[in-house]
Amino acid sequence: MRRAAAAAAAALLLLASGAAAQDTTAPGPVVFDFEAEPGLTFRPGGGWSFGPVRGEAPEGEAFVRLENAGPEAPPSMAAGAVPAEGWIGQTVRLSAWLRVDGDHSPLAGLWLRIDGAEEGPPLFFDNMSERPVAPGGWSRHEITAYVPPGSGRLVFGLLKSGVGSLDADALTLSVTEPVTTTMSPEARAYLDEALGALEAGHINRAAVDWAHVREVTDRMAARATTPAEVRPAIRVAIEMLGERHTFLRPPPRDPAAPGGEGPPAPMPRGETAAPGVGLLTVPARPSTGGEALDQAYRDTLAVAIERLEAVGTCGWIVDLRGNGGGNMWPMLNGLEPLLGAGPFGHFGNADGPQSRWVRRDGRIVNEPMDAGGEGETPVGRLAEAPVAVLFGPRTGSSGEMTAIAFLSRPRTRTFGAPSGGLTTANVSYRLPDGAQLVITTTGVHDGDGRFITGPLVPDEATSDDETLPRALEWLATQGCSAQTDPA
């Protein structure tokens, strides 16, 4: 269910990019009382309707209703926008009276997005997906956000998925008042613990004005009573660190709840791409599920290599184009037969490596640089076979670490497009409610000790459609094709 909600939210980001209702240069407040016109942009479709309703309202004599009375359809929304001028440097609050009738859907409430002045990803986005409005009577809800320098506009509105309706009244965007906190002790402790973990471990911790971060997050969470109401403030603190690889993962859903377990994680696949060429598709390995799933992932990859090796495979393709990250160690250990002599990579900073990825007792592990020796000298049994590594913009984090492990290997060539650029390492910090604060703590070097920043760049830049054919062509030059006997 959470994955569906995330996909729907991504679609709504695109839909809302054109919203321009109620643009104003005034710094606020911006109030939609819905007594006359709705004032928000709405695109009909999918059985959804939007408009004013005359009747008893929390404030005044009318409210608006976003409704889907037919079969369940994709989520819908109503949107408004204001330029960021006048709001920059402020903590803002989007609030409204809301009422839901019908399904308890994963998306039901307000949404707020802050776009940068330059093209790029949003600077902030919250759609209440972790705290949707439950069916029932009228209640007041809000989103708070810090508007950072470089903001271009604030886009906001109402959002609903599933069957039923979302009613709204007195939608208001305003600057928050000076902090007179009513934060509950639980919320205060949660926020302090998260900020403490970031300040203690983040790679950019020395360059951050932590007093300012705490001032902003205190304003955002001033009325919070639960961890869920604090999490948007933590995400803003992460944005203020100026680094893309740190994130907050919400608590896992109850497996007993509908859709609580979610779809099974994909496993690696091995197949023959052409006579004499084995194709290994290496997907993300989410950092959840524990050692049993790590072992299953590793074993699946190892068995695929053994099966392809048994039929005389000569050259190999390691496809990381869909690997967004997770736990890198099942990936590297599953691919171990293809790797040469260690070290395969390092963790460290611009001053040099601090630890190295090496073989120890037949496994690839990370150890301190002063652990002694250079790791075991034996190489993988297929270390001399040619390997083509494929990556692109959807390759990130541990997917990039896996690609890095091959960069210093002989008879290896990379194909595709620049990777996602999450070439740093992070650690997971568990918060009291089960949420995971994943904190970037260090940079990465390749096996030869070269410090890596930003995206990996392939040896041969290819379009997605050209990547596999070009890899096959190169492997043919290495003696692996339909016209040659596998070596």
Tab-separated table of N, CA and C in Angstrom, residues 263-401:
chain	number	residue	atom	x	y	z
A	263	PRO	N	4.820	-6.015	-1.546
A	263	PRO	CA	5.256	-7.004	-2.528
A	263	PRO	C	6.625	-7.565	-2.168
A	264	PRO	N	6.907	-8.805	-2.559
A	264	PRO	CA	8.220	-9.381	-2.248
A	264	PRO	C	9.328	-8.633	-2.984
A	265	ALA	N	10.485	-8.536	-2.335
A	265	ALA	CA	11.623	-7.868	-2.956
A	265	ALA	C	12.125	-8.694	-4.128
A	266	PRO	N	12.497	-8.062	-5.242
A	266	PRO	CA	12.997	-8.817	-6.389
A	266	PRO	C	14.328	-9.475	-6.069
A	267	MET	N	14.556	-10.631	-6.683
A	267	MET	CA	15.807	-11.361	-6.510
A	267	MET	C	16.628	-11.275	-7.794
A	268	PRO	N	17.931	-11.504	-7.716
A	268	PRO	CA	18.771	-11.488	-8.917
A	268	PRO	C	18.316	-12.561	-9.911
A	269	ARG	N	18.642	-12.327	-11.184
A	269	ARG	CA	18.328	-13.290	-12.242
A	269	ARG	C	19.572	-13.527	-13.085
A	270	GLY	N	19.709	-14.747	-13.569
A	270	GLY	CA	20.780	-15.078	-14.492
A	270	GLY	C	20.214	-15.724	-15.735
A	271	GLU	N	20.658	-15.315	-16.906
A	271	GLU	CA	20.169	-15.868	-18.165
A	271	GLU	C	21.247	-15.720	-19.233
A	272	THR	N	21.060	-16.414	-20.312
A	272	THR	CA	21.991	-16.307	-21.439
A	272	THR	C	21.539	-15.160	-22.330
A	273	ALA	N	22.389	-14.144	-22.459
A	273	ALA	CA	22.055	-12.995	-23.295
A	273	ALA	C	22.366	-13.255	-24.759
A	274	ALA	N	23.346	-14.095	-25.022
A	274	ALA	CA	23.778	-14.488	-26.364
A	274	ALA	C	24.657	-15.713	-26.161
A	275	PRO	N	24.880	-16.502	-27.195
A	275	PRO	CA	25.752	-17.671	-27.011
A	275	PRO	C	27.089	-17.272	-26.402
A	276	GLY	N	27.417	-17.892	-25.277
A	276	GLY	CA	28.679	-17.623	-24.604
A	276	GLY	C	28.666	-16.436	-23.668
A	277	VAL	N	27.512	-15.762	-23.509
A	277	VAL	CA	27.441	-14.555	-22.671
A	277	VAL	C	26.346	-14.730	-21.622
A	278	GLY	N	26.717	-14.590	-20.367
A	278	GLY	CA	25.765	-14.650	-19.268
A	278	GLY	C	25.363	-13.258	-18.821
A	279	LEU	N	24.058	-13.046	-18.615
A	279	LEU	CA	23.523	-11.757	-18.171
A	279	LEU	C	23.028	-11.909	-16.740
A	280	LEU	N	23.586	-11.144	-15.833
A	280	LEU	CA	23.190	-11.148	-14.429
A	280	LEU	C	22.477	-9.832	-14.118
A	281	THR	N	21.189	-9.912	-13.818
A	281	THR	CA	20.425	-8.732	-13.426
A	281	THR	C	20.461	-8.643	-11.910
A	282	VAL	N	21.051	-7.580	-11.400
A	282	VAL	CA	21.310	-7.437	-9.972
A	282	VAL	C	20.455	-6.282	-9.441
A	283	PRO	N	19.303	-6.578	-8.828
A	283	PRO	CA	18.399	-5.518	-8.374
A	283	PRO	C	18.798	-4.967	-7.015
A	284	ALA	N	18.059	-3.992	-6.553
A	284	ALA	CA	18.265	-3.460	-5.209
A	284	ALA	C	18.022	-4.555	-4.173
A	285	ARG	N	18.710	-4.463	-3.069
A	285	ARG	CA	18.447	-5.352	-1.929
A	285	ARG	C	18.094	-4.463	-0.738
A	286	PRO	N	16.778	-4.188	-0.524
A	286	PRO	CA	16.390	-3.290	0.573
A	286	PRO	C	17.012	-3.729	1.893
A	287	SER	N	17.361	-2.732	2.699
A	287	SER	CA	18.017	-3.018	3.986
A	287	SER	C	16.978	-3.403	5.035
A	288	THR	N	16.083	-4.290	4.663
A	288	THR	CA	15.059	-4.814	5.553
A	288	THR	C	14.959	-6.314	5.306
A	289	GLY	N	14.342	-7.032	6.207
A	289	GLY	CA	14.139	-8.459	5.998
A	289	GLY	C	15.158	-9.329	6.676
A	290	GLY	N	16.290	-8.748	7.111
A	290	GLY	CA	17.241	-9.483	7.907
A	290	GLY	C	18.158	-10.397	7.127
A	291	GLU	N	18.932	-11.169	7.880
A	291	GLU	CA	19.969	-12.013	7.319
A	291	GLU	C	19.418	-13.101	6.415
A	292	ALA	N	18.210	-13.597	6.713
A	292	ALA	CA	17.650	-14.674	5.887
A	292	ALA	C	17.460	-14.217	4.447
A	293	LEU	N	16.939	-13.014	4.250
A	293	LEU	CA	16.753	-12.513	2.889
A	293	LEU	C	18.083	-12.121	2.258
A	294	ASP	N	19.007	-11.613	3.068
A	294	ASP	CA	20.352	-11.336	2.543
A	294	ASP	C	20.981	-12.620	1.995
A	295	GLN	N	20.850	-13.705	2.771
A	295	GLN	CA	21.422	-14.981	2.352
A	295	GLN	C	20.735	-15.501	1.097
A	296	ALA	N	19.418	-15.358	1.029
A	296	ALA	CA	18.683	-15.826	-0.147
A	296	ALA	C	19.101	-15.049	-1.391
A	297	TYR	N	19.282	-13.741	-1.242
A	297	TYR	CA	19.734	-12.902	-2.358
A	297	TYR	C	21.115	-13.352	-2.827
A	298	ARG	N	22.029	-13.494	-1.866
A	298	ARG	CA	23.413	-13.893	-2.176
A	298	ARG	C	23.452	-15.269	-2.847
A	299	ASP	N	22.689	-16.212	-2.301
A	299	ASP	CA	22.687	-17.567	-2.849
A	299	ASP	C	22.077	-17.608	-4.241
A	300	THR	N	21.016	-16.825	-4.452
A	300	THR	CA	20.374	-16.788	-5.771
A	300	THR	C	21.357	-16.317	-6.829
A	301	LEU	N	22.134	-15.302	-6.500
A	301	LEU	CA	23.117	-14.776	-7.444
A	301	LEU	C	24.249	-15.775	-7.671
A	302	ALA	N	24.708	-16.396	-6.599
A	302	ALA	CA	25.794	-17.363	-6.727
A	302	ALA	C	25.372	-18.576	-7.552
A	303	VAL	N	24.155	-19.062	-7.336
A	303	VAL	CA	23.655	-20.214	-8.095
A	303	VAL	C	23.488	-19.852	-9.569
A	304	ALA	N	23.030	-18.640	-9.853
A	304	ALA	CA	22.881	-18.209	-11.246
A	304	ALA	C	24.239	-18.224	-11.949
A	305	ILE	N	25.295	-17.775	-11.258
A	305	ILE	CA	26.635	-17.788	-11.854
A	305	ILE	C	27.099	-19.223	-12.086
A	306	GLU	N	26.883	-20.097	-11.111
A	306	GLU	CA	27.287	-21.498	-11.266
A	306	GLU	C	26.576	-22.156	-12.441
A	307	ARG	N	25.291	-21.879	-12.586
A	307	ARG	CA	24.513	-22.497	-13.666
A	307	ARG	C	25.008	-22.020	-15.033
A	308	LEU	N	25.268	-20.734	-15.156
A	308	LEU	CA	25.754	-20.206	-16.427
A	308	LEU	C	27.190	-20.664	-16.694
A	309	GLU	N	28.000	-20.758	-15.656
A	309	GLU	CA	29.365	-21.232	-15.811
A	309	GLU	C	29.384	-22.673	-16.314
A	310	ALA	N	28.423	-23.481	-15.845
A	310	ALA	CA	28.386	-24.895	-16.206
A	310	ALA	C	28.107	-25.126	-17.685
A	311	VAL	N	27.489	-24.144	-18.362
A	311	VAL	CA	27.194	-24.302	-19.791
A	311	VAL	C	28.247	-23.611	-20.651
A	312	GLY	N	29.396	-23.261	-20.063
A	312	GLY	CA	30.507	-22.727	-20.837
A	312	GLY	C	30.455	-21.249	-21.103
A	313	THR	N	29.860	-20.484	-20.218
A	313	THR	CA	29.798	-19.035	-20.420
A	313	THR	C	31.211	-18.448	-20.454
A	314	CYS	N	31.419	-17.575	-21.419
A	314	CYS	CA	32.737	-16.978	-21.645
A	314	CYS	C	32.825	-15.573	-21.059
A	315	GLY	N	31.834	-14.742	-21.344
A	315	GLY	CA	31.824	-13.359	-20.881
A	315	GLY	C	30.562	-13.071	-20.089
A	316	TRP	N	30.617	-12.005	-19.297
A	316	TRP	CA	29.536	-11.723	-18.362
A	316	TRP	C	29.075	-10.277	-18.471
A	317	ILE	N	27.779	-10.086	-18.260
A	317	ILE	CA	27.193	-8.743	-18.175
A	317	ILE	C	26.539	-8.618	-16.809
A	318	VAL	N	26.942	-7.615	-16.049
A	318	VAL	CA	26.341	-7.325	-14.747
A	318	VAL	C	25.474	-6.084	-14.922
A	319	ASP	N	24.162	-6.268	-14.876
A	319	ASP	CA	23.216	-5.185	-15.155
A	319	ASP	C	22.744	-4.568	-13.841
A	320	LEU	N	23.193	-3.345	-13.579
A	320	LEU	CA	22.836	-2.615	-12.359
A	320	LEU	C	21.916	-1.439	-12.647
A	321	ARG	N	21.336	-1.381	-13.835
A	321	ARG	CA	20.574	-0.193	-14.223
A	321	ARG	C	19.334	0.037	-13.379
A	322	GLY	N	18.771	-1.020	-12.797
A	322	GLY	CA	17.600	-0.855	-11.941
A	322	GLY	C	17.903	-0.980	-10.464
A	323	ASN	N	19.175	-0.935	-10.104
A	323	ASN	CA	19.581	-1.158	-8.716
A	323	ASN	C	19.707	0.177	-7.990
A	324	GLY	N	18.677	0.514	-7.207
A	324	GLY	CA	18.683	1.777	-6.483
A	324	GLY	C	19.376	1.741	-5.145
A	325	GLY	N	19.866	0.553	-4.716
A	325	GLY	CA	20.651	0.516	-3.489
A	325	GLY	C	20.147	-0.486	-2.479
A	326	GLY	N	20.408	-0.202	-1.212
A	326	GLY	CA	20.072	-1.111	-0.121
A	326	GLY	C	21.328	-1.624	0.546
A	327	ASN	N	21.393	-2.934	0.738
A	327	ASN	CA	22.533	-3.587	1.393
A	327	ASN	C	23.509	-4.074	0.323
A	328	MET	N	24.706	-3.518	0.294
A	328	MET	CA	25.667	-3.837	-0.757
A	328	MET	C	26.320	-5.205	-0.580
A	329	TRP	N	26.377	-5.721	0.650
A	329	TRP	CA	27.179	-6.914	0.895
A	329	TRP	C	26.596	-8.180	0.268
A	330	PRO	N	25.292	-8.413	0.271
A	330	PRO	CA	24.793	-9.562	-0.495
A	330	PRO	C	25.104	-9.455	-1.988
A	331	MET	N	25.126	-8.232	-2.514
A	331	MET	CA	25.452	-8.043	-3.929
A	331	MET	C	26.902	-8.447	-4.201
A	332	LEU	N	27.825	-7.884	-3.417
A	332	LEU	CA	29.239	-8.171	-3.654
A	332	LEU	C	29.572	-9.633	-3.389
A	333	ASN	N	28.995	-10.217	-2.351
A	333	ASN	CA	29.308	-11.613	-2.052
A	333	ASN	C	28.695	-12.562	-3.059
A	334	GLY	N	27.532	-12.206	-3.612
A	334	GLY	CA	26.964	-13.030	-4.678
A	334	GLY	C	27.792	-12.979	-5.949
A	335	LEU	N	28.398	-11.819	-6.212
A	335	LEU	CA	29.215	-11.637	-7.422
A	335	LEU	C	30.688	-11.986	-7.191
A	336	GLU	N	31.025	-12.447	-6.022
A	336	GLU	CA	32.421	-12.695	-5.648
A	336	GLU	C	33.221	-13.493	-6.666
A	337	PRO	N	32.656	-14.547	-7.317
A	337	PRO	CA	33.474	-15.295	-8.279
A	337	PRO	C	34.016	-14.443	-9.424
A	338	LEU	N	33.329	-13.335	-9.740
A	338	LEU	CA	33.750	-12.490	-10.860
A	338	LEU	C	34.786	-11.445	-10.460
A	339	LEU	N	34.945	-11.208	-9.161
A	339	LEU	CA	35.824	-10.140	-8.712
A	339	LEU	C	37.271	-10.595	-8.664
A	340	GLY	N	38.162	-9.654	-8.888
A	340	GLY	CA	39.587	-9.972	-8.888
A	340	GLY	C	40.154	-9.929	-7.494
A	341	ALA	N	41.368	-9.426	-7.376
A	341	ALA	CA	42.022	-9.311	-6.069
A	341	ALA	C	41.559	-8.022	-5.395
A	342	GLY	N	41.396	-8.086	-4.083
A	342	GLY	CA	41.022	-6.898	-3.352
A	342	GLY	C	42.209	-5.960	-3.166
A	343	PRO	N	41.974	-4.771	-2.642
A	343	PRO	CA	40.661	-4.288	-2.217
A	343	PRO	C	39.794	-3.886	-3.401
A	344	PHE	N	38.484	-4.009	-3.214
A	344	PHE	CA	37.529	-3.693	-4.277
A	344	PHE	C	37.013	-2.267	-4.168
A	345	GLY	N	37.231	-1.672	-3.021
A	345	GLY	CA	36.800	-0.302	-2.775
A	345	GLY	C	37.164	0.080	-1.362
A	346	HIS	N	36.895	1.327	-1.015
A	346	HIS	CA	37.220	1.846	0.317
A	346	HIS	C	36.131	2.816	0.761
A	347	PHE	N	35.970	2.955	2.067
A	347	PHE	CA	35.230	4.068	2.653
A	347	PHE	C	36.238	5.046	3.224
A	348	GLY	N	35.941	6.346	3.124
A	348	GLY	CA	36.851	7.351	3.641
A	348	GLY	C	36.386	8.738	3.246
A	349	ASN	N	37.314	9.679	3.225
A	349	ASN	CA	36.995	11.052	2.835
A	349	ASN	C	38.059	11.552	1.872
A	350	ALA	N	38.008	12.850	1.586
A	350	ALA	CA	38.941	13.391	0.599
A	350	ALA	C	40.392	13.274	1.046
A	351	ASP	N	40.627	13.095	2.348
A	351	ASP	CA	41.999	12.952	2.850
A	351	ASP	C	42.557	11.550	2.643
A	352	GLY	N	41.679	10.586	2.328
A	352	GLY	CA	42.166	9.240	2.076
A	352	GLY	C	41.236	8.169	2.608
A	353	PRO	N	41.471	6.914	2.221
A	353	PRO	CA	40.641	5.800	2.687
A	353	PRO	C	40.810	5.559	4.189
A	354	GLN	N	39.731	5.093	4.806
A	354	GLN	CA	39.762	4.752	6.218
A	354	GLN	C	39.472	3.270	6.453
A	355	SER	N	38.841	2.626	5.482
A	355	SER	CA	38.601	1.182	5.555
A	355	SER	C	38.572	0.641	4.138
A	356	ARG	N	38.645	-0.693	4.005
A	356	ARG	CA	38.733	-1.301	2.674
A	356	ARG	C	37.829	-2.519	2.588
A	357	TRP	N	37.378	-2.812	1.343
A	357	TRP	CA	36.542	-3.972	1.073
A	357	TRP	C	37.465	-5.093	0.574
A	358	VAL	N	37.568	-6.170	1.338
A	358	VAL	CA	38.518	-7.239	1.017
A	358	VAL	C	37.866	-8.606	1.234
A	359	ARG	N	38.561	-9.647	0.739
A	359	ARG	CA	38.152	-11.030	1.035
A	359	ARG	C	38.745	-11.451	2.381
A	360	ARG	N	37.900	-12.018	3.199
A	360	ARG	CA	38.357	-12.635	4.437
A	360	ARG	C	37.573	-13.924	4.630
A	361	ASP	N	38.275	-15.027	4.719
A	361	ASP	CA	37.636	-16.332	4.910
A	361	ASP	C	36.568	-16.591	3.854
A	362	GLY	N	36.872	-16.213	2.624
A	362	GLY	CA	35.970	-16.487	1.517
A	362	GLY	C	34.804	-15.536	1.379
A	363	ARG	N	34.772	-14.487	2.203
A	363	ARG	CA	33.677	-13.513	2.124
A	363	ARG	C	34.254	-12.119	1.923
A	364	ILE	N	33.482	-11.271	1.299
A	364	ILE	CA	33.885	-9.885	1.096
A	364	ILE	C	33.327	-9.059	2.256
A	365	VAL	N	34.229	-8.360	2.952
A	365	VAL	CA	33.861	-7.610	4.146
A	365	VAL	C	34.548	-6.250	4.105
A	366	ASN	N	34.146	-5.386	5.027
A	366	ASN	CA	34.796	-4.089	5.202
A	366	ASN	C	35.630	-4.153	6.479
A	367	GLU	N	36.910	-3.715	6.388
A	367	GLU	CA	37.778	-3.756	7.561
A	367	GLU	C	38.618	-2.486	7.613
A	368	PRO	N	39.074	-2.097	8.787
A	368	PRO	CA	39.913	-0.897	8.914
A	368	PRO	C	41.205	-1.028	8.106
A	369	MET	N	41.743	0.105	7.706
A	369	MET	CA	42.982	0.092	6.930
A	369	MET	C	44.143	-0.478	7.729
A	370	ASP	N	44.091	-0.372	9.054
A	370	ASP	CA	45.207	-0.862	9.872
A	370	ASP	C	44.959	-2.274	10.381
A	371	ALA	N	44.044	-3.035	9.717
A	371	ALA	CA	43.740	-4.384	10.189
A	371	ALA	C	44.877	-5.355	9.918
A	372	GLY	N	45.828	-4.980	9.051
A	372	GLY	CA	46.954	-5.857	8.742
A	372	GLY	C	46.730	-6.615	7.459
A	373	GLY	N	47.765	-6.755	6.644
A	373	GLY	CA	47.641	-7.475	5.382
A	373	GLY	C	46.822	-6.692	4.375
A	374	GLU	N	46.627	-7.279	3.233
A	374	GLU	CA	45.853	-6.647	2.173
A	374	GLU	C	44.654	-7.500	1.784
A	375	GLY	N	44.196	-8.347	2.706
A	375	GLY	CA	43.120	-9.251	2.355
A	375	GLY	C	43.699	-10.508	1.737
A	376	GLU	N	42.879	-11.498	1.547
A	376	GLU	CA	43.351	-12.751	0.971
A	376	GLU	C	43.788	-12.533	-0.470
A	377	THR	N	44.864	-13.193	-0.880
A	377	THR	CA	45.369	-13.014	-2.239
A	377	THR	C	44.572	-13.762	-3.294
A	378	PRO	N	43.896	-14.911	-2.997
A	378	PRO	CA	43.182	-15.590	-4.074
A	378	PRO	C	42.115	-14.693	-4.683
A	379	VAL	N	41.974	-14.782	-5.991
A	379	VAL	CA	40.956	-14.011	-6.696
A	379	VAL	C	39.777	-14.927	-6.974
A	380	GLY	N	38.659	-14.327	-7.399
A	380	GLY	CA	37.507	-15.132	-7.768
A	380	GLY	C	37.850	-16.064	-8.920
A	381	ARG	N	37.175	-17.197	-8.980
A	381	ARG	CA	37.527	-18.202	-9.990
A	381	ARG	C	37.257	-17.723	-11.406
A	382	LEU	N	36.441	-16.667	-11.568
A	382	LEU	CA	36.155	-16.121	-12.905
A	382	LEU	C	36.771	-14.737	-13.072
A	383	ALA	N	37.808	-14.444	-12.290
A	383	ALA	CA	38.381	-13.100	-12.283
A	383	ALA	C	39.002	-12.703	-13.608
A	384	GLU	N	39.349	-13.678	-14.463
A	384	GLU	CA	39.974	-13.337	-15.740
A	384	GLU	C	38.974	-13.253	-16.883
A	385	ALA	N	37.717	-13.557	-16.629
A	385	ALA	CA	36.699	-13.465	-17.682
A	385	ALA	C	36.344	-12.005	-17.945
A	386	PRO	N	36.033	-11.656	-19.191
A	386	PRO	CA	35.621	-10.276	-19.456
A	386	PRO	C	34.243	-9.992	-18.862
A	387	VAL	N	34.086	-8.793	-18.310
A	387	VAL	CA	32.829	-8.394	-17.676
A	387	VAL	C	32.435	-7.008	-18.164
A	388	ALA	N	31.198	-6.894	-18.623
A	388	ALA	CA	30.613	-5.597	-18.957
A	388	ALA	C	29.657	-5.217	-17.831
A	389	VAL	N	29.807	-4.024	-17.287
A	389	VAL	CA	28.953	-3.542	-16.199
A	389	VAL	C	28.064	-2.435	-16.750
A	390	LEU	N	26.762	-2.573	-16.534
A	390	LEU	CA	25.787	-1.607	-17.052
A	390	LEU	C	25.212	-0.796	-15.898
A	391	PHE	N	25.193	0.525	-16.026
A	391	PHE	CA	24.534	1.356	-15.021
A	391	PHE	C	23.970	2.600	-15.678
A	392	GLY	N	23.150	3.332	-14.914
A	392	GLY	CA	22.490	4.521	-15.432
A	392	GLY	C	21.907	5.347	-14.303
A	393	PRO	N	21.011	6.281	-14.607
A	393	PRO	CA	20.513	7.210	-13.589
A	393	PRO	C	19.728	6.545	-12.473
A	394	ARG	N	19.187	5.340	-12.703
A	394	ARG	CA	18.460	4.636	-11.639
A	394	ARG	C	19.378	3.760	-10.795
A	395	THR	N	20.669	3.776	-11.093
A	395	THR	CA	21.660	3.066	-10.282
A	395	THR	C	22.110	3.997	-9.175
A	396	GLY	N	21.873	3.624	-7.927
A	396	GLY	CA	22.222	4.511	-6.836
A	396	GLY	C	22.722	3.767	-5.626
A	397	SER	N	23.456	4.481	-4.790
A	397	SER	CA	23.855	3.978	-3.482
A	397	SER	C	24.595	2.640	-3.609
A	398	SER	N	24.055	1.566	-3.013
A	398	SER	CA	24.749	0.275	-3.065
A	398	SER	C	24.855	-0.267	-4.482
A	399	GLY	N	23.955	0.128	-5.379
A	399	GLY	CA	24.129	-0.224	-6.784
A	399	GLY	C	25.394	0.389	-7.339
A	400	GLU	N	25.671	1.628	-6.936
A	400	GLU	CA	26.906	2.282	-7.359
A	400	GLU	C	28.120	1.658	-6.669
A	401	MET	N	27.970	1.275	-5.397
A	401	MET	CA	29.086	0.608	-4.714
A	401	MET	C	29.475	-0.680	-5.440
